[in-house]
Each structure stands twice: as C-alpha cells, then as structure tokens.
Coordinates of C-alpha atoms in Angstrom, one line a residue:
X228 CA -17.4 -7.0 5.8
X229 CA -21.0 -8.3 6.2
X230 CA -22.1 -11.3 7.6
X231 CA -19.4 -11.8 10.3
X232 CA -21.1 -9.9 13.3
X233 CA -19.1 -8.0 16.0
X234 CA -16.3 -10.5 16.3
X235 CA -13.6 -8.6 18.3
X236 CA -10.8 -10.3 16.3
X237 CA -12.4 -9.2 12.8
X238 CA -12.8 -5.8 14.4
X239 CA -9.2 -5.8 15.2
X240 CA -7.7 -7.3 12.0
X241 CA -10.1 -5.0 9.6
X242 CA -8.1 -1.9 9.8
X243 CA -5.0 -3.7 8.7
X244 CA -6.7 -5.7 5.8
X245 CA -8.2 -2.6 4.5
X246 CA -4.7 -0.8 4.8
X247 CA -3.2 -3.5 2.5
X248 CA -6.1 -3.3 0.2
X249 CA -7.1 -7.0 1.1
X250 CA -10.6 -8.5 1.6
X251 CA -11.7 -10.5 4.2
X252 CA -13.8 -13.6 3.3
X253 CA -15.8 -16.4 4.9
X254 CA -13.5 -19.5 5.2
X255 CA -15.9 -21.4 2.8
X256 CA -14.8 -18.9 0.1
X257 CA -11.2 -19.1 0.6
X258 CA -9.0 -19.9 -2.4
X259 CA -5.8 -21.6 -2.5
X260 CA -3.5 -18.2 -2.5
X261 CA -5.8 -16.6 0.2
X262 CA -4.4 -16.4 3.9
X263 CA -6.5 -17.8 6.6
X264 CA -6.2 -16.2 9.9
X265 CA -6.6 -18.2 13.2
X266 CA -7.6 -17.1 16.8
X267 CA -7.1 -19.3 19.6
X268 CA -6.6 -22.5 17.8
X269 CA -9.6 -21.9 15.4
X270 CA -9.7 -20.7 11.8
X271 CA -11.6 -17.3 11.9
X272 CA -11.7 -15.7 8.3
X273 CA -9.7 -15.8 5.0
X274 CA -7.8 -12.8 3.9
X275 CA -7.4 -12.2 -0.1
X276 CA -4.4 -10.0 -0.7
X277 CA -4.3 -7.6 -3.6
X278 CA -1.9 -8.0 -6.4
X279 CA 1.1 -6.2 -6.0
X280 CA 0.3 -3.5 -8.7
X281 CA -3.2 -3.0 -7.0
X282 CA -1.4 -2.6 -3.6
X283 CA 0.8 0.2 -5.0
X284 CA -2.3 2.1 -6.2
X285 CA -3.9 1.5 -2.5
X286 CA -0.8 2.9 -1.1
X287 CA -0.6 5.8 -3.2
X288 CA -4.2 6.6 -2.5
X289 CA -3.9 6.3 1.1
X290 CA -0.9 8.6 1.1
X291 CA -3.0 11.2 -0.9
X292 CA -5.8 10.7 1.7
X293 CA -3.5 11.3 4.4
X294 CA -2.0 14.5 2.8
X295 CA -5.3 15.7 2.1
X296 CA -4.5 16.7 -1.3
X297 CA -3.4 15.3 -4.5
X298 CA 0.4 14.0 -4.4
X299 CA 1.1 15.9 -7.4
X300 CA 0.3 19.2 -5.6
X301 CA 2.9 18.6 -2.9
X302 CA 6.1 20.4 -2.8
X303 CA 9.3 18.9 -3.6
X304 CA 10.3 18.2 -0.1
X305 CA 6.9 16.3 0.5
X306 CA 7.4 14.4 -2.5
X307 CA 10.6 13.2 -1.9
X308 CA 9.6 11.9 1.5
X309 CA 6.7 10.3 -0.3
X310 CA 9.2 8.4 -2.3
X311 CA 11.2 7.3 0.7
X312 CA 8.1 5.9 2.3
X313 CA 7.2 4.2 -0.9
X314 CA 10.9 2.7 -1.2
X315 CA 10.5 1.6 2.4
X316 CA 7.1 -0.2 1.4
X317 CA 8.6 -2.1 -1.7
X318 CA 6.9 0.0 -4.2
X319 CA 9.8 0.1 -6.6
X320 CA 10.2 -3.7 -6.8
X321 CA 6.6 -3.8 -8.5
X322 CA 6.6 -3.8 -12.4
X323 CA 6.3 -0.2 -13.5
X324 CA 6.5 1.3 -10.1
X325 CA 8.9 4.1 -10.9
X326 CA 6.4 5.1 -13.8
X327 CA 3.1 4.8 -11.6
X328 CA 4.9 6.7 -8.9
X329 CA 6.1 9.4 -11.2
X330 CA 2.6 9.8 -12.7
X331 CA 1.0 10.3 -9.2
X332 CA 3.6 12.8 -8.0
X333 CA 3.2 14.6 -11.4
X334 CA 7.2 14.0 -12.1
X335 CA 9.3 12.4 -14.5
X336 CA 10.8 9.0 -14.0
X337 CA 14.3 10.7 -14.0
X338 CA 12.9 12.8 -10.9
X339 CA 11.8 9.8 -8.9
X340 CA 15.2 8.3 -9.6
X341 CA 16.9 11.4 -8.7
X342 CA 14.9 11.3 -5.3
X343 CA 15.9 7.8 -4.7
X344 CA 19.6 8.2 -5.6
X345 CA 19.7 11.3 -3.2
X346 CA 18.2 9.0 -0.2
X347 CA 21.0 6.6 -0.9
X348 CA 23.8 9.2 -1.0
X349 CA 22.5 10.8 2.3

C-alpha cells in the first residue's frame, strides 16, 4: 500500500489483509461495507474485504503457491488434504464452491464430494 509510510501497525496487519485478499485504503476512501481498523483509540486504515467468490480464488492461488505447483498436479492424498483445508475455511459455503475447487484440483465434483464425505466418515 502506498501513501501510508512505515506505520508499524500497518506493517503488522498487511500480511493478514493480503492473505484474505483484502485491500487497505485511506480512511477518506472507506465505503459503508469497509472495515475500519483502530489502534490506540484512533482510526488508522480502512480494509476492503473481497467478495466471497474472489476469496476462494485467492485461497486456491495461495495454496498453489505454498505447494509450489498447480493443485491439479498433486497426488490424491494431497488433494484430499487441500479439500480438508478448504472445508475448514468455508470454501464450500460459497456458491459454486465445489465446482471451483474441482476445477482447480482437476477432478470431478463427485470426487470432491467423496473427499468431503470421507472426512466426515473418519
């Protein structure tokens, strides 16, 4: 984010905002749906959160970066682990979440449902 200098609070929260796919904005650009962060009693910055569908894409991209290769190239066990992570993060409550994840993993929707059911049966 530019224009905010080296504020230690902003430096501290930036990785979290980035991980969520959010955007930090000056207070005067805050909209009604933005979250204003305060520090020591003063408003410091506004955070614009992404739409849920955009968050899922952001989470998938982060998992891909962490794994160092496309999610579709992972073995079955690793794909099952990704599905568990995504379920814990609410990915399947997003409209078309299963389809989006299936596409990213290079599997069918049926396979994603099987991975989800397998986890519940354990």
